[in-house]
mmCIF file of N, CA, C and O in Angstrom:
data_model
loop_
_atom_site.group_PDB
_atom_site.id
_atom_site.type_symbol
_atom_site.label_atom_id
_atom_site.label_comp_id
_atom_site.label_asym_id
_atom_site.label_seq_id
_atom_site.Cartn_x
_atom_site.Cartn_y
_atom_site.Cartn_z
ATOM 1 N N MET D 197 0.823 -1.180 0.000
ATOM 2 C CA MET D 197 0.000 0.000 0.000
ATOM 3 C C MET D 197 0.874 1.254 0.000
ATOM 4 O O MET D 197 1.778 1.368 0.807
ATOM 5 N N THR D 198 0.576 2.166 -0.865
ATOM 6 C CA THR D 198 1.293 3.436 -0.895
ATOM 7 C C THR D 198 0.380 4.531 -0.355
ATOM 8 O O THR D 198 -0.826 4.533 -0.602
ATOM 9 N N GLN D 199 0.978 5.435 0.372
ATOM 10 C CA GLN D 199 0.216 6.552 0.920
ATOM 11 C C GLN D 199 0.313 7.728 -0.030
ATOM 12 O O GLN D 199 1.368 7.988 -0.620
ATOM 13 N N SER D 200 -0.787 8.441 -0.180
ATOM 14 C CA SER D 200 -0.771 9.608 -1.057
ATOM 15 C C SER D 200 -0.130 10.788 -0.323
ATOM 16 O O SER D 200 -0.254 10.944 0.885
ATOM 17 N N GLN D 201 0.554 11.610 -1.075
ATOM 18 C CA GLN D 201 1.216 12.782 -0.530
ATOM 19 C C GLN D 201 0.206 13.924 -0.400
ATOM 20 O O GLN D 201 -0.705 14.040 -1.216
ATOM 21 N N PRO D 202 0.360 14.776 0.610
ATOM 22 C CA PRO D 202 -0.564 15.915 0.747
ATOM 23 C C PRO D 202 -0.390 16.885 -0.412
ATOM 24 O O PRO D 202 0.704 17.077 -0.943
ATOM 25 N N THR D 203 -1.484 17.520 -0.806
ATOM 26 C CA THR D 203 -1.434 18.450 -1.935
ATOM 27 C C THR D 203 -1.432 19.902 -1.482
ATOM 28 O O THR D 203 -1.168 20.791 -2.266
ATOM 29 N N ILE D 204 -1.722 20.150 -0.214
ATOM 30 C CA ILE D 204 -1.784 21.524 0.299
ATOM 31 C C ILE D 204 -0.675 21.714 1.327
ATOM 32 O O ILE D 204 -0.486 20.895 2.222
ATOM 33 N N THR D 205 0.060 22.811 1.201
ATOM 34 C CA THR D 205 1.089 23.159 2.174
ATOM 35 C C THR D 205 0.473 24.079 3.221
ATOM 36 O O THR D 205 -0.120 25.100 2.868
ATOM 37 N N PRO D 206 0.558 23.737 4.500
ATOM 38 C CA PRO D 206 -0.052 24.601 5.526
ATOM 39 C C PRO D 206 0.688 25.929 5.628
ATOM 40 O O PRO D 206 1.900 26.004 5.450
ATOM 41 N N LYS D 207 -0.061 26.979 5.908
ATOM 42 C CA LYS D 207 0.526 28.307 6.105
ATOM 43 C C LYS D 207 0.810 28.473 7.589
ATOM 44 O O LYS D 207 -0.107 28.532 8.399
ATOM 45 N N LEU D 208 2.072 28.553 7.946
ATOM 46 C CA LEU D 208 2.486 28.689 9.336
ATOM 47 C C LEU D 208 2.728 30.148 9.657
ATOM 48 O O LEU D 208 3.246 30.903 8.827
ATOM 49 N N GLU D 209 2.363 30.568 10.866
ATOM 50 C CA GLU D 209 2.615 31.944 11.290
ATOM 51 C C GLU D 209 4.089 32.113 11.627
ATOM 52 O O GLU D 209 4.749 31.178 12.052
ATOM 53 N N ASP D 210 4.581 33.341 11.439
ATOM 54 C CA ASP D 210 5.960 33.644 11.809
ATOM 55 C C ASP D 210 6.087 33.600 13.323
ATOM 56 O O ASP D 210 5.173 34.014 14.050
ATOM 57 N N PRO D 211 7.215 33.134 13.836
ATOM 58 C CA PRO D 211 7.382 33.096 15.294
ATOM 59 C C PRO D 211 7.476 34.504 15.865
ATOM 60 O O PRO D 211 7.996 35.412 15.230
ATOM 61 N N LYS D 212 6.949 34.692 17.063
ATOM 62 C CA LYS D 212 6.977 36.002 17.722
ATOM 63 C C LYS D 212 8.166 36.146 18.658
ATOM 64 O O LYS D 212 8.357 37.182 19.252
ATOM 65 N N PHE D 213 8.957 35.083 18.843
ATOM 66 C CA PHE D 213 10.105 35.115 19.733
ATOM 67 C C PHE D 213 11.357 34.741 18.956
ATOM 68 O O PHE D 213 11.288 34.106 17.917
ATOM 69 N N GLY D 214 12.516 35.140 19.466
ATOM 70 C CA GLY D 214 13.776 34.808 18.814
ATOM 71 C C GLY D 214 14.218 35.916 17.886
ATOM 72 O O GLY D 214 13.655 37.011 17.851
ATOM 73 N N PHE D 215 15.251 35.646 17.106
ATOM 74 C CA PHE D 215 15.786 36.635 16.184
ATOM 75 C C PHE D 215 15.006 36.562 14.877
ATOM 76 O O PHE D 215 15.290 35.775 13.993
ATOM 77 N N ASN D 216 14.001 37.407 14.763
ATOM 78 C CA ASN D 216 13.238 37.486 13.522
ATOM 79 C C ASN D 216 12.873 38.946 13.280
ATOM 80 O O ASN D 216 13.163 39.826 14.086
ATOM 81 N N GLU D 217 12.230 39.204 12.170
ATOM 82 C CA GLU D 217 11.932 40.589 11.785
ATOM 83 C C GLU D 217 10.994 41.273 12.783
ATOM 84 O O GLU D 217 11.172 42.445 13.112
ATOM 85 N N TYR D 218 10.016 40.550 13.286
ATOM 86 C CA TYR D 218 9.064 41.132 14.241
ATOM 87 C C TYR D 218 9.769 41.569 15.522
ATOM 88 O O TYR D 218 9.546 42.677 16.012
ATOM 89 N N ALA D 219 10.631 40.714 16.054
ATOM 90 C CA ALA D 219 11.326 41.035 17.298
ATOM 91 C C ALA D 219 12.273 42.214 17.106
ATOM 92 O O ALA D 219 12.383 43.079 17.976
ATOM 93 N N GLU D 220 12.951 42.259 15.971
ATOM 94 C CA GLU D 220 13.870 43.372 15.717
ATOM 95 C C GLU D 220 13.119 44.687 15.569
ATOM 96 O O GLU D 220 13.564 45.728 16.049
ATOM 97 N N ARG D 221 11.973 44.659 14.915
ATOM 98 C CA ARG D 221 11.176 45.877 14.754
ATOM 99 C C ARG D 221 10.653 46.356 16.110
ATOM 100 O O ARG D 221 10.692 47.550 16.422
ATOM 101 N N LEU D 222 10.186 45.431 16.940
ATOM 102 C CA LEU D 222 9.691 45.785 18.265
ATOM 103 C C LEU D 222 10.810 46.357 19.137
ATOM 104 O O LEU D 222 10.621 47.353 19.840
ATOM 105 N N ASN D 223 11.993 45.758 19.080
ATOM 106 C CA ASN D 223 13.135 46.246 19.841
ATOM 107 C C ASN D 223 13.542 47.645 19.379
ATOM 108 O O ASN D 223 13.865 48.513 20.199
ATOM 109 N N GLY D 224 13.522 47.887 18.093
ATOM 110 C CA GLY D 224 13.861 49.211 17.575
ATOM 111 C C GLY D 224 12.882 50.277 18.026
ATOM 112 O O GLY D 224 13.272 51.392 18.388
ATOM 113 N N ARG D 225 11.612 49.935 18.023
ATOM 114 C CA ARG D 225 10.602 50.901 18.466
ATOM 115 C C ARG D 225 10.744 51.210 19.948
ATOM 116 O O ARG D 225 10.613 52.361 20.368
ATOM 117 N N ALA D 226 11.019 50.193 20.754
ATOM 118 C CA ALA D 226 11.216 50.406 22.191
ATOM 119 C C ALA D 226 12.440 51.284 22.440
ATOM 120 O O ALA D 226 12.427 52.148 23.325
ATOM 121 N N ALA D 227 13.505 51.084 21.659
ATOM 122 C CA ALA D 227 14.709 51.901 21.813
ATOM 123 C C ALA D 227 14.431 53.355 21.437
ATOM 124 O O ALA D 227 14.913 54.281 22.105
ATOM 125 N N MET D 228 13.654 53.576 20.390
ATOM 126 C CA MET D 228 13.327 54.950 19.987
ATOM 127 C C MET D 228 12.495 55.653 21.053
ATOM 128 O O MET D 228 12.722 56.830 21.359
ATOM 129 N N ILE D 229 11.540 54.944 21.639
ATOM 130 C CA ILE D 229 10.709 55.533 22.695
ATOM 131 C C ILE D 229 11.562 55.848 23.916
ATOM 132 O O ILE D 229 11.433 56.920 24.515
ATOM 133 N N GLY D 230 12.464 54.937 24.289
ATOM 134 C CA GLY D 230 13.344 55.173 25.425
ATOM 135 C C GLY D 230 14.261 56.356 25.208
ATOM 136 O O GLY D 230 14.479 57.165 26.113
ATOM 137 N N PHE D 231 14.809 56.488 24.008
ATOM 138 C CA PHE D 231 15.690 57.613 23.710
ATOM 139 C C PHE D 231 14.912 58.926 23.756
ATOM 140 O O PHE D 231 15.390 59.926 24.306
ATOM 141 N N LEU D 232 13.713 58.934 23.209
ATOM 142 C CA LEU D 232 12.888 60.144 23.235
ATOM 143 C C LEU D 232 12.548 60.545 24.669
ATOM 144 O O LEU D 232 12.630 61.723 25.027
ATOM 145 N N LEU D 233 12.202 59.573 25.502
ATOM 146 C CA LEU D 233 11.910 59.881 26.905
ATOM 147 C C LEU D 233 13.146 60.412 27.628
ATOM 148 O O LEU D 233 13.035 61.310 28.467
ATOM 149 N N MET D 234 14.324 59.877 27.308
ATOM 150 C CA MET D 234 15.555 60.363 27.922
ATOM 151 C C MET D 234 15.804 61.827 27.550
ATOM 152 O O MET D 234 16.152 62.649 28.401
ATOM 153 N N VAL D 235 15.583 62.186 26.300
ATOM 154 C CA VAL D 235 15.778 63.568 25.858
ATOM 155 C C VAL D 235 14.764 64.488 26.527
ATOM 156 O O VAL D 235 15.113 65.591 26.966
ATOM 157 N N VAL D 236 13.514 64.048 26.659
ATOM 158 C CA VAL D 236 12.484 64.862 27.310
ATOM 159 C C VAL D 236 12.829 65.081 28.780
ATOM 160 O O VAL D 236 12.684 66.201 29.304
ATOM 161 N N ILE D 237 13.306 64.059 29.460
ATOM 162 C CA ILE D 237 13.689 64.194 30.873
ATOM 163 C C ILE D 237 14.846 65.182 31.021
ATOM 164 O O ILE D 237 14.823 66.051 31.894
ATOM 165 N N GLU D 238 15.852 65.063 30.160
ATOM 166 C CA GLU D 238 16.988 65.987 30.251
ATOM 167 C C GLU D 238 16.550 67.418 29.965
ATOM 168 O O GLU D 238 17.007 68.345 30.624
ATOM 169 N N TYR D 239 15.678 67.621 29.000
ATOM 170 C CA TYR D 239 15.233 68.969 28.650
ATOM 171 C C TYR D 239 14.379 69.585 29.765
ATOM 172 O O TYR D 239 14.531 70.755 30.088
ATOM 173 N N SER D 240 13.493 68.776 30.342
ATOM 174 C CA SER D 240 12.573 69.333 31.331
ATOM 175 C C SER D 240 13.229 69.554 32.697
ATOM 176 O O SER D 240 12.807 70.440 33.442
ATOM 177 N N THR D 241 14.269 68.794 33.054
ATOM 178 C CA THR D 241 14.897 68.947 34.369
ATOM 179 C C THR D 241 16.222 69.709 34.305
ATOM 180 O O THR D 241 16.786 70.016 35.352
ATOM 181 N N ASN D 242 16.717 69.983 33.124
ATOM 182 C CA ASN D 242 18.019 70.642 32.917
ATOM 183 C C ASN D 242 19.154 69.859 33.580
ATOM 184 O O ASN D 242 20.123 70.438 34.053
ATOM 185 N N GLN D 243 19.006 68.556 33.680
ATOM 186 C CA GLN D 243 20.029 67.669 34.228
ATOM 187 C C GLN D 243 20.138 66.454 33.312
ATOM 188 O O GLN D 243 19.208 66.126 32.592
ATOM 189 N N GLY D 244 21.273 65.801 33.385
ATOM 190 C CA GLY D 244 21.438 64.566 32.644
ATOM 191 C C GLY D 244 20.682 63.425 33.305
ATOM 192 O O GLY D 244 20.256 63.519 34.458
ATOM 193 N N VAL D 245 20.508 62.355 32.586
ATOM 194 C CA VAL D 245 19.771 61.215 33.113
ATOM 195 C C VAL D 245 20.497 60.598 34.303
ATOM 196 O O VAL D 245 19.865 60.192 35.276
ATOM 197 N N LEU D 246 21.825 60.548 34.277
ATOM 198 C CA LEU D 246 22.570 59.962 35.388
ATOM 199 C C LEU D 246 22.370 60.754 36.671
ATOM 200 O O LEU D 246 22.186 60.193 37.735
ATOM 201 N N SER D 247 22.407 62.088 36.573
ATOM 202 C CA SER D 247 22.188 62.884 37.782
ATOM 203 C C SER D 247 20.724 62.856 38.196
ATOM 204 O O SER D 247 20.407 62.930 39.385
ATOM 205 N N TRP D 248 19.802 62.696 37.260
ATOM 206 C CA TRP D 248 18.379 62.584 37.595
ATOM 207 C C TRP D 248 18.121 61.298 38.353
ATOM 208 O O TRP D 248 17.301 61.248 39.254
ATOM 209 N N LEU D 249 18.846 60.242 37.997
ATOM 210 C CA LEU D 249 18.712 58.966 38.711
ATOM 211 C C LEU D 249 19.526 58.898 39.983
ATOM 212 O O LEU D 249 19.426 57.948 40.742
ATOM 213 N N GLY D 250 20.365 59.913 40.236
ATOM 214 C CA GLY D 250 21.165 59.950 41.441
ATOM 215 C C GLY D 250 22.459 59.140 41.323
ATOM 216 O O GLY D 250 23.031 58.750 42.333
ATOM 217 N N LEU D 251 22.934 58.903 40.127
ATOM 218 C CA LEU D 251 24.150 58.126 39.922
ATOM 219 C C LEU D 251 25.374 58.992 39.699
ATOM 220 O O LEU D 251 26.487 58.489 39.611
ATOM 221 N N LYS D 252 25.195 60.281 39.612
ATOM 222 C CA LYS D 252 26.327 61.185 39.378
ATOM 223 C C LYS D 252 26.334 62.272 40.413
ATOM 224 O O LYS D 252 25.367 62.837 40.785
#
């Protein structure tokens, strides 16, 4: 007996974890938001982020 081969290839979703395009895009957006918040904090307090956190 021979088994027939499937004729349809399933469509798999891209993984949401690991090194892939989705993770890199999400990481880039988070970095941009963090950098923007750092600039806003420095501008509004007239101090650097290190001195605002008490590290300098």
